[in-house]
Amino acid sequence: MQFYSTNNKSIREDLKTAVLQGLAADKGLFMPEQVPVLPANFWSWLPGRSMGEIGFEVLKHFFCPDIPEQQFRVMVDEAFDFPVPVKPVDGRIQVLELFHGPTLAFKDVGARFLARVMSYFADLQGDGIQVLVATSGDTGSAVAQGFYRVPGVHVHILYPSGLVSPLQELQFASLGENITAYEVDGTFDDCQRMVKEAFMDVDLREQLILTSANSINLARFLPQSVYYFYALSQIPVADWADTVFAVPSGNLGNLTAGLIAWKMGLPIRRFIAANNANKVFCNFIEHGLYAPHPSVATIANAMDVGDPSNFTRIEDLFAGEWLQMKAVLSGHSFSDGEIADTIKAVYVETGYLLDPHGATGYAALTNSLSPREKGIFLATAHPAKFRESVSSVIGDEVPIPERLAKYLLLDKKSVKISFDYKSLKTCLLSHVE
């Protein structure tokens, strides 16, 4: 399959080039030249299947035969080797728990898959690949863990100083070896801007094989479509057509993946984009005007994005037709106070403990489900990753799973830099062999 730029559909690349470039030559995002509709027998086959089985059947349309099917099946099984259960929470609302992977965040799904695809192409390439990524929280830890000690790949992670939780920070800033963390004196938007400048820097890209592990990379966001199918495989078929997915939304990669699944035939009713106070996308869905603005810090920090990169992909999926988007999409945004109230109320009433991001999804469902609809919200991270804010809300300590607690014993190894792109370029060029 070929992949085209969202800026110009005549610019097309094969899978390897699209993955290794990250961005198209004209700085657009890559999209598949076609989104195949899955065959009718897929839906009767789906119930009870494993996530690995589903992942292979869904993703092979995009990644094979560029990657031979036999090898690709192994990649998918290895990447999706942890539980992703659907659990009841309250009445007609269920949760898709995406936090049972190595770093206890949904981004383990995409990052583990991407690491295997990148490793495959690194072997073919024969040269060192530099992966550059900005993070507002869980992307950094998932990418770092996914690529840690992967031969032929060095990962550079930019994050805003003081604006990710200490536990999140240690998950990617304590590793060293082929993982370098840059603590940027600025916001996530500054980090994302610096990443984009690096990809636009012709001089830099002539000296390095530079790619991205953010959801701008198609091999990071496409695998996220799989867990929407997997969620349906766990619920009664009779409920599919009335199901509403509420998706905590920051950089919009998760929502874009859900819409890809919908284009492939996912037989659900609709999606809700759940924002925190950074409600650029919700405002767009309501008014049809996309107006980026500087992000503001919230307790749902992984969603603190003022200019989401994947907006252009969503526009592309609907050919820019706003009314068509509104037919399948709605949006809700929530203040820190509303997020905290939701966490506390759900904990008191049901015993289920939400993280701040999942809380926006739950709140979006309670605000908008019709009597016949059934809701599934995405729990994108374990609440222990935000234990300070969650503990203060519920008035009790949040237990820390052992796989997280071990990081509290490690030292931070990050490199402090300014939000001036030149400082980043100097660091990256030090990796030129």
Tab-separated table of C-alpha atoms in Angstrom:
chain	number	residue	atom	x	y	z
A	1	MET	CA	0.000	0.000	0.000
A	2	GLN	CA	1.072	3.580	-0.673
A	3	PHE	CA	0.652	6.439	1.807
A	4	TYR	CA	-0.083	10.026	0.796
A	5	SER	CA	0.467	13.410	2.434
A	6	THR	CA	-2.503	15.203	3.972
A	7	ASN	CA	-1.145	18.367	2.335
A	8	ASN	CA	-0.924	16.915	-1.173
A	9	LYS	CA	-2.337	13.538	-2.198
A	10	SER	CA	0.020	13.354	-5.161
A	11	ILE	CA	2.936	12.922	-2.725
A	12	ARG	CA	3.003	9.183	-2.042
A	13	GLU	CA	5.496	6.864	-0.390
A	14	ASP	CA	5.778	3.173	0.389
A	15	LEU	CA	5.428	1.870	3.932
A	16	LYS	CA	9.126	1.876	4.813
A	17	THR	CA	9.634	5.462	3.649
A	18	ALA	CA	6.479	6.688	5.372
A	19	VAL	CA	7.447	5.066	8.676
A	20	LEU	CA	11.074	6.211	8.608
A	21	GLN	CA	10.271	9.763	7.465
A	22	GLY	CA	7.449	10.224	9.954
A	23	LEU	CA	6.298	13.332	8.100
A	24	ALA	CA	5.853	13.705	4.355
A	25	ALA	CA	8.299	15.870	2.385
A	26	ASP	CA	5.756	18.714	2.351
A	27	LYS	CA	5.305	18.370	6.159
A	28	GLY	CA	1.906	16.729	5.852
A	29	LEU	CA	0.951	13.606	7.777
A	30	PHE	CA	0.850	10.279	6.007
A	31	MET	CA	-2.479	8.580	5.373
A	32	PRO	CA	-3.188	5.207	3.723
A	33	GLU	CA	-4.243	5.547	0.087
A	34	GLN	CA	-7.308	3.520	0.964
A	35	VAL	CA	-9.055	2.410	4.136
A	36	PRO	CA	-10.394	-1.052	3.315
A	37	VAL	CA	-13.838	-2.117	4.468
A	38	LEU	CA	-13.516	-5.412	6.300
A	39	PRO	CA	-15.394	-8.381	4.775
A	40	ALA	CA	-18.789	-9.376	6.143
A	41	ASN	CA	-17.481	-12.637	7.599
A	42	PHE	CA	-15.032	-10.700	9.797
A	43	TRP	CA	-17.889	-9.688	12.113
A	44	SER	CA	-19.155	-13.207	12.692
A	45	TRP	CA	-15.533	-14.308	13.294
A	46	LEU	CA	-14.774	-11.452	15.742
A	47	PRO	CA	-16.446	-12.445	19.071
A	48	GLY	CA	-14.058	-14.077	21.509
A	49	ARG	CA	-10.920	-13.537	19.426
A	50	SER	CA	-7.638	-12.410	20.989
A	51	MET	CA	-6.280	-8.944	20.392
A	52	GLY	CA	-3.352	-10.437	18.494
A	53	GLU	CA	-5.654	-12.346	16.162
A	54	ILE	CA	-7.768	-9.265	15.540
A	55	GLY	CA	-4.708	-7.062	15.111
A	56	PHE	CA	-3.309	-9.270	12.390
A	57	GLU	CA	-6.582	-9.354	10.421
A	58	VAL	CA	-7.080	-5.587	10.690
A	59	LEU	CA	-3.541	-4.301	10.207
A	60	LYS	CA	-2.312	-6.662	7.501
A	61	HIS	CA	-4.213	-4.526	4.977
A	62	PHE	CA	-1.848	-1.632	5.731
A	63	PHE	CA	1.466	-3.366	6.520
A	64	CYS	CA	1.600	-6.448	4.305
A	65	PRO	CA	3.150	-7.515	1.993
A	66	ASP	CA	5.783	-4.801	2.722
A	67	ILE	CA	6.316	-6.882	5.854
A	68	PRO	CA	5.858	-10.602	5.104
A	69	GLU	CA	2.694	-11.961	6.729
A	70	GLN	CA	4.502	-14.625	8.745
A	71	GLN	CA	6.827	-12.073	10.346
A	72	PHE	CA	4.020	-9.594	10.742
A	73	ARG	CA	1.895	-12.079	12.681
A	74	VAL	CA	4.759	-12.550	15.147
A	75	MET	CA	5.170	-8.757	15.522
A	76	VAL	CA	1.488	-8.291	16.293
A	77	ASP	CA	1.334	-11.157	18.783
A	78	GLU	CA	4.395	-9.806	20.620
A	79	ALA	CA	3.116	-6.219	20.667
A	80	PHE	CA	-0.382	-7.087	21.894
A	81	ASP	CA	0.549	-9.570	24.599
A	82	PHE	CA	-1.198	-7.982	27.603
A	83	PRO	CA	-4.859	-7.803	28.739
A	84	VAL	CA	-7.177	-5.053	27.412
A	85	PRO	CA	-10.446	-5.905	29.174
A	86	VAL	CA	-13.896	-4.345	28.982
A	87	LYS	CA	-15.356	-4.005	32.497
A	88	PRO	CA	-18.706	-2.727	33.803
A	89	VAL	CA	-18.603	0.498	35.814
A	90	ASP	CA	-22.085	1.915	36.244
A	91	GLY	CA	-25.374	1.007	34.597
A	92	ARG	CA	-24.978	1.325	30.835
A	93	ILE	CA	-21.364	2.484	31.048
A	94	GLN	CA	-18.360	0.194	30.663
A	95	VAL	CA	-14.638	0.865	30.538
A	96	LEU	CA	-12.010	-0.386	28.115
A	97	GLU	CA	-8.924	-0.678	30.318
A	98	LEU	CA	-5.893	0.122	28.204
A	99	PHE	CA	-3.420	0.346	31.088
A	100	HIS	CA	-2.283	-3.238	31.616
A	101	GLY	CA	0.840	-2.995	29.438
A	102	PRO	CA	4.437	-2.476	30.607
A	103	THR	CA	4.058	1.255	31.370
A	104	LEU	CA	0.379	1.096	32.419
A	105	ALA	CA	-0.835	3.408	29.640
A	106	PHE	CA	-2.705	2.958	26.363
A	107	LYS	CA	0.299	4.114	24.386
A	108	ASP	CA	1.982	0.783	25.079
A	109	VAL	CA	-0.181	-0.613	22.268
A	110	GLY	CA	1.086	1.743	19.574
A	111	ALA	CA	4.631	2.101	20.903
A	112	ARG	CA	5.293	-1.646	21.180
A	113	PHE	CA	3.964	-2.177	17.674
A	114	LEU	CA	5.985	0.719	16.258
A	115	ALA	CA	9.182	-0.503	17.920
A	116	ARG	CA	8.869	-3.846	16.167
A	117	VAL	CA	8.123	-2.273	12.796
A	118	MET	CA	10.999	0.166	13.232
A	119	SER	CA	13.368	-2.629	14.260
A	120	TYR	CA	12.396	-4.551	11.118
A	121	PHE	CA	13.206	-1.564	8.919
A	122	ALA	CA	16.374	-0.758	10.891
A	123	ASP	CA	17.682	-4.231	10.018
A	124	LEU	CA	16.918	-3.567	6.359
A	125	GLN	CA	18.373	-0.050	6.511
A	126	GLY	CA	21.677	-0.997	8.067
A	127	ASP	CA	22.135	2.517	9.519
A	128	GLY	CA	21.266	4.010	12.900
A	129	ILE	CA	17.756	5.479	13.162
A	130	GLN	CA	17.088	8.495	15.404
A	131	VAL	CA	13.549	8.580	16.812
A	132	LEU	CA	12.377	12.014	17.942
A	133	VAL	CA	9.257	12.412	20.052
A	134	ALA	CA	7.525	15.053	22.174
A	135	THR	CA	5.518	13.946	25.187
A	136	SER	CA	3.036	15.481	27.580
A	137	GLY	CA	3.071	12.326	29.681
A	138	ASP	CA	2.545	8.714	28.686
A	139	THR	CA	3.959	8.791	25.158
A	140	GLY	CA	7.446	9.231	26.575
A	141	SER	CA	7.311	6.246	28.896
A	142	ALA	CA	5.626	3.964	26.347
A	143	VAL	CA	8.078	4.854	23.584
A	144	ALA	CA	11.078	4.621	25.892
A	145	GLN	CA	10.078	1.187	27.167
A	146	GLY	CA	9.077	-0.017	23.707
A	147	PHE	CA	12.423	0.947	22.143
A	148	TYR	CA	14.726	0.378	25.132
A	149	ARG	CA	17.811	-1.497	23.903
A	150	VAL	CA	16.347	-2.017	20.424
A	151	PRO	CA	19.437	-2.362	18.198
A	152	GLY	CA	20.016	0.348	15.596
A	153	VAL	CA	17.574	2.841	17.130
A	154	HIS	CA	18.236	5.818	19.433
A	155	VAL	CA	15.250	7.611	20.965
A	156	HIS	CA	15.172	11.333	21.846
A	157	ILE	CA	12.261	12.381	24.098
A	158	LEU	CA	11.312	16.032	24.667
A	159	TYR	CA	9.073	16.892	27.602
A	160	PRO	CA	8.031	20.111	29.381
A	161	SER	CA	9.854	20.664	32.668
A	162	GLY	CA	7.552	20.320	35.677
A	163	LEU	CA	4.492	19.525	33.559
A	164	VAL	CA	4.511	15.720	33.645
A	165	SER	CA	4.001	13.701	36.808
A	166	PRO	CA	7.218	12.672	38.616
A	167	LEU	CA	6.434	8.991	38.084
A	168	GLN	CA	5.802	9.485	34.365
A	169	GLU	CA	9.085	11.377	34.107
A	170	LEU	CA	11.136	8.651	35.766
A	171	GLN	CA	9.695	6.004	33.453
A	172	PHE	CA	11.484	7.537	30.468
A	173	ALA	CA	14.155	9.792	32.025
A	174	SER	CA	15.895	7.142	34.120
A	175	LEU	CA	16.830	4.615	31.426
A	176	GLY	CA	19.839	6.023	29.587
A	177	GLU	CA	21.614	3.833	26.989
A	178	ASN	CA	19.694	4.361	23.713
A	179	ILE	CA	17.079	6.611	25.379
A	180	THR	CA	17.862	10.333	25.844
A	181	ALA	CA	15.330	12.516	27.645
A	182	TYR	CA	15.389	16.310	27.151
A	183	GLU	CA	13.779	18.392	29.898
A	184	VAL	CA	12.585	21.479	28.025
A	185	ASP	CA	12.115	24.836	29.724
A	186	GLY	CA	8.685	25.355	28.136
A	187	THR	CA	5.301	23.789	27.394
A	188	PHE	CA	4.320	20.652	25.480
A	189	ASP	CA	3.456	22.854	22.521
A	190	ASP	CA	7.060	24.142	22.591
A	191	CYS	CA	8.298	20.541	22.570
A	192	GLN	CA	6.018	19.648	19.673
A	193	ARG	CA	7.097	22.765	17.759
A	194	MET	CA	10.771	21.826	18.192
A	195	VAL	CA	10.079	18.315	16.892
A	196	LYS	CA	8.353	19.763	13.838
A	197	GLU	CA	11.253	22.168	13.240
A	198	ALA	CA	13.670	19.234	13.341
A	199	PHE	CA	11.677	17.411	10.679
A	200	MET	CA	11.606	20.563	8.549
A	201	ASP	CA	15.375	21.088	8.901
A	202	VAL	CA	16.867	19.876	5.606
A	203	ASP	CA	20.423	20.212	6.917
A	204	LEU	CA	19.681	18.000	9.916
A	205	ARG	CA	17.869	15.360	7.908
A	206	GLU	CA	20.741	15.116	5.453
A	207	GLN	CA	22.951	14.064	8.355
A	208	LEU	CA	20.561	11.830	10.322
A	209	ILE	CA	17.918	9.205	9.612
A	210	LEU	CA	15.253	10.958	11.660
A	211	THR	CA	11.762	9.675	12.357
A	212	SER	CA	8.975	10.133	14.897
A	213	ALA	CA	7.262	7.930	17.468
A	214	ASN	CA	4.437	10.357	18.196
A	215	SER	CA	1.026	9.578	16.785
A	216	ILE	CA	2.094	11.555	13.715
A	217	ASN	CA	3.853	8.311	12.721
A	218	LEU	CA	1.342	6.095	10.958
A	219	ALA	CA	2.819	2.960	12.557
A	220	ARG	CA	2.026	4.452	15.986
A	221	PHE	CA	-1.588	5.457	15.452
A	222	LEU	CA	-2.875	2.716	13.109
A	223	PRO	CA	-2.407	-0.117	15.672
A	224	GLN	CA	-4.555	1.843	18.105
A	225	SER	CA	-7.536	1.082	15.868
A	226	VAL	CA	-7.303	-2.566	16.922
A	227	TYR	CA	-8.639	-2.158	20.449
A	228	TYR	CA	-11.916	-0.709	19.203
A	229	PHE	CA	-12.557	-3.997	17.400
A	230	TYR	CA	-11.289	-5.898	20.429
A	231	ALA	CA	-13.751	-4.049	22.673
A	232	LEU	CA	-16.651	-5.214	20.498
A	233	SER	CA	-15.333	-8.779	20.606
A	234	GLN	CA	-15.949	-8.731	24.381
A	235	ILE	CA	-19.545	-7.447	24.458
A	236	PRO	CA	-22.821	-8.906	23.142
A	237	VAL	CA	-23.258	-8.541	19.389
A	238	ALA	CA	-26.741	-7.145	20.037
A	239	ASP	CA	-25.150	-4.129	21.765
A	240	TRP	CA	-22.774	-3.160	18.970
A	241	ALA	CA	-25.082	-0.876	16.991
A	242	ASP	CA	-26.018	1.143	20.099
A	243	THR	CA	-22.465	1.510	21.425
A	244	VAL	CA	-20.893	4.937	21.901
A	245	PHE	CA	-17.141	5.267	22.437
A	246	ALA	CA	-15.951	8.192	24.580
A	247	VAL	CA	-12.328	8.947	23.800
A	248	PRO	CA	-10.114	11.164	26.014
A	249	SER	CA	-8.588	13.432	23.369
A	250	GLY	CA	-5.369	15.446	23.340
A	251	ASN	CA	-3.289	15.111	20.189
A	252	LEU	CA	-6.237	13.178	18.640
A	253	GLY	CA	-4.288	10.057	17.683
A	254	ASN	CA	-6.601	7.806	19.688
A	255	LEU	CA	-9.719	9.331	18.174
A	256	THR	CA	-8.252	9.203	14.661
A	257	ALA	CA	-7.554	5.496	15.119
A	258	GLY	CA	-11.151	4.963	16.197
A	259	LEU	CA	-12.382	6.765	13.099
A	260	ILE	CA	-10.132	4.569	10.933
A	261	ALA	CA	-11.823	1.563	12.563
A	262	TRP	CA	-15.209	3.118	11.800
A	263	LYS	CA	-14.223	3.630	8.165
A	264	MET	CA	-13.271	-0.062	8.080
A	265	GLY	CA	-16.820	-0.901	9.120
A	266	LEU	CA	-16.852	-0.763	12.942
A	267	PRO	CA	-20.619	-1.104	13.518
A	268	ILE	CA	-21.165	1.370	16.346
A	269	ARG	CA	-23.401	4.403	16.821
A	270	ARG	CA	-20.922	7.267	17.331
A	271	PHE	CA	-17.846	8.712	19.061
A	272	ILE	CA	-17.461	11.413	21.700
A	273	ALA	CA	-14.238	13.422	21.930
A	274	ALA	CA	-13.605	14.243	25.583
A	275	ASN	CA	-11.369	17.269	26.205
A	276	ASN	CA	-10.061	18.918	29.338
A	277	ALA	CA	-9.833	22.736	29.433
A	278	ASN	CA	-7.837	22.530	26.182
A	279	LYS	CA	-10.991	22.270	24.092
A	280	VAL	CA	-9.854	23.261	20.614
A	281	PHE	CA	-11.355	20.157	19.029
A	282	CYS	CA	-14.612	20.310	20.976
A	283	ASN	CA	-15.016	23.918	19.880
A	284	PHE	CA	-14.420	22.863	16.291
A	285	ILE	CA	-17.043	20.115	16.441
A	286	GLU	CA	-19.536	22.574	17.892
A	287	HIS	CA	-18.868	25.582	15.666
A	288	GLY	CA	-16.910	24.342	12.635
A	289	LEU	CA	-13.996	26.694	13.307
A	290	TYR	CA	-10.549	25.310	14.096
A	291	ALA	CA	-8.738	27.853	16.283
A	292	PRO	CA	-5.520	26.567	17.933
A	293	HIS	CA	-4.345	28.326	21.068
A	294	PRO	CA	-1.563	27.932	23.622
A	295	SER	CA	-2.221	24.956	25.884
A	296	VAL	CA	-2.996	25.365	29.568
A	297	ALA	CA	-1.873	22.984	32.309
A	298	THR	CA	-4.510	20.671	33.804
A	299	ILE	CA	-4.670	17.595	36.023
A	300	ALA	CA	-5.270	15.552	32.844
A	301	ASN	CA	-1.862	16.609	31.569
A	302	ALA	CA	-1.493	14.123	28.698
A	303	MET	CA	-4.335	16.011	26.994
A	304	ASP	CA	-2.803	19.485	27.424
A	305	VAL	CA	-2.553	20.168	23.700
A	306	GLY	CA	-3.539	23.442	22.040
A	307	ASP	CA	-2.874	22.488	18.414
A	308	PRO	CA	-3.442	18.732	17.970
A	309	SER	CA	-1.384	17.300	15.131
A	310	ASN	CA	-3.884	14.649	14.085
A	311	PHE	CA	-6.624	17.158	13.343
A	312	THR	CA	-5.501	17.168	9.717
A	313	ARG	CA	-5.999	13.392	9.525
A	314	ILE	CA	-9.554	13.676	10.817
A	315	GLU	CA	-10.251	16.426	8.314
A	316	ASP	CA	-8.842	14.206	5.592
A	317	LEU	CA	-11.000	11.222	6.581
A	318	PHE	CA	-14.106	13.366	6.105
A	319	ALA	CA	-12.781	15.360	3.120
A	320	GLY	CA	-13.169	18.499	5.231
A	321	GLU	CA	-16.946	18.075	5.484
A	322	TRP	CA	-17.822	19.388	8.940
A	323	LEU	CA	-21.442	18.233	8.840
A	324	GLN	CA	-20.312	14.689	8.045
A	325	MET	CA	-18.021	14.799	11.079
A	326	LYS	CA	-20.873	15.971	13.301
A	327	ALA	CA	-22.958	12.984	12.180
A	328	VAL	CA	-20.560	10.597	13.920
A	329	LEU	CA	-18.708	12.903	16.345
A	330	SER	CA	-19.611	15.106	19.291
A	331	GLY	CA	-17.411	16.787	21.875
A	332	HIS	CA	-17.444	17.613	25.572
A	333	SER	CA	-14.869	19.458	27.649
A	334	PHE	CA	-14.348	19.504	31.401
A	335	SER	CA	-12.587	21.752	33.893
A	336	ASP	CA	-10.197	20.428	36.531
A	337	GLY	CA	-12.977	20.794	39.090
A	338	GLU	CA	-15.393	18.746	37.006
A	339	ILE	CA	-12.751	16.071	36.409
A	340	ALA	CA	-12.011	15.867	40.149
A	341	ASP	CA	-15.716	15.697	41.009
A	342	THR	CA	-16.165	12.840	38.541
A	343	ILE	CA	-13.260	10.856	39.994
A	344	LYS	CA	-14.617	11.242	43.518
A	345	ALA	CA	-18.251	10.527	42.672
A	346	VAL	CA	-17.482	7.374	40.684
A	347	TYR	CA	-15.131	6.113	43.400
A	348	VAL	CA	-17.670	6.702	46.178
A	349	GLU	CA	-20.638	5.316	44.246
A	350	THR	CA	-19.074	2.345	42.454
A	351	GLY	CA	-15.623	1.732	43.945
A	352	TYR	CA	-14.050	2.180	40.505
A	353	LEU	CA	-11.011	4.472	40.510
A	354	LEU	CA	-10.573	6.665	37.438
A	355	ASP	CA	-7.475	8.488	36.303
A	356	PRO	CA	-8.047	12.124	35.239
A	357	HIS	CA	-8.122	11.277	31.532
A	358	GLY	CA	-10.532	8.383	31.802
A	359	ALA	CA	-12.693	10.616	33.997
A	360	THR	CA	-13.315	12.949	31.046
A	361	GLY	CA	-14.541	9.990	28.998
A	362	TYR	CA	-16.863	8.801	31.758
A	363	ALA	CA	-18.228	12.319	32.265
A	364	ALA	CA	-18.816	12.723	28.529
A	365	LEU	CA	-20.960	9.576	28.522
A	366	THR	CA	-23.010	10.559	31.559
A	367	ASN	CA	-23.674	13.930	29.923
A	368	SER	CA	-24.833	12.664	26.561
A	369	LEU	CA	-26.002	9.020	26.369
A	370	SER	CA	-29.527	8.630	25.036
A	371	PRO	CA	-31.835	6.062	26.704
A	372	ARG	CA	-31.093	3.379	24.085
A	373	GLU	CA	-27.319	3.910	23.899
A	374	LYS	CA	-24.605	2.042	25.787
A	375	GLY	CA	-21.250	3.666	26.470
A	376	ILE	CA	-17.648	2.492	26.559
A	377	PHE	CA	-15.011	4.983	27.658
A	378	LEU	CA	-11.285	4.496	27.240
A	379	ALA	CA	-9.254	4.370	30.444
A	380	THR	CA	-5.941	5.469	29.043
A	381	ALA	CA	-3.696	5.195	32.116
A	382	HIS	CA	-3.584	3.579	35.532
A	383	PRO	CA	-4.622	6.068	38.257
A	384	ALA	CA	-1.374	5.393	40.124
A	385	LYS	CA	0.460	7.312	37.386
A	386	PHE	CA	-1.329	10.412	38.741
A	387	ARG	CA	-1.347	9.394	42.357
A	388	GLU	CA	-0.755	12.878	43.771
A	389	SER	CA	-3.802	14.453	42.141
A	390	VAL	CA	-6.025	11.352	42.427
A	391	SER	CA	-5.129	10.775	46.099
A	392	SER	CA	-5.979	14.372	46.951
A	393	VAL	CA	-9.355	14.001	45.245
A	394	ILE	CA	-10.453	10.748	46.931
A	395	GLY	CA	-8.791	11.495	50.274
A	396	ASP	CA	-6.933	8.203	50.272
A	397	GLU	CA	-3.651	6.815	49.007
A	398	VAL	CA	-3.597	5.234	45.556
A	399	PRO	CA	-1.682	1.931	45.664
A	400	ILE	CA	1.305	1.892	43.316
A	401	PRO	CA	1.750	-1.311	41.279
A	402	GLU	CA	5.179	-2.868	41.690
A	403	ARG	CA	6.148	-2.255	38.059
A	404	LEU	CA	5.683	1.497	38.663
A	405	ALA	CA	7.116	1.630	42.179
A	406	LYS	CA	10.516	0.402	40.972
A	407	TYR	CA	11.043	3.656	39.078
A	408	LEU	CA	10.838	5.700	42.278
A	409	LEU	CA	14.174	4.181	43.273
A	410	LEU	CA	15.946	5.347	40.106
A	411	ASP	CA	17.744	8.604	39.318
A	412	LYS	CA	16.710	11.012	36.586
A	413	LYS	CA	19.189	11.261	33.693
A	414	SER	CA	17.536	13.953	31.597
A	415	VAL	CA	19.351	16.708	29.703
A	416	LYS	CA	18.027	20.214	30.379
A	417	ILE	CA	17.611	22.423	27.301
A	418	SER	CA	15.820	25.654	26.423
A	419	PHE	CA	12.840	25.826	24.075
A	420	ASP	CA	15.150	27.253	21.404
A	421	TYR	CA	15.359	24.762	18.525
A	422	LYS	CA	19.098	25.379	18.102
A	423	SER	CA	19.779	23.733	21.469
A	424	LEU	CA	17.956	20.594	20.340
A	425	LYS	CA	19.734	20.502	16.988
A	426	THR	CA	23.118	20.660	18.696
A	427	CYS	CA	22.178	17.655	20.831
A	428	LEU	CA	20.886	15.660	17.874
A	429	LEU	CA	23.981	16.343	15.764
A	430	SER	CA	26.135	14.877	18.517
A	431	HIS	CA	24.744	11.511	17.382
A	432	VAL	CA	26.133	11.851	13.863
A	433	GLU	CA	28.634	9.052	13.353
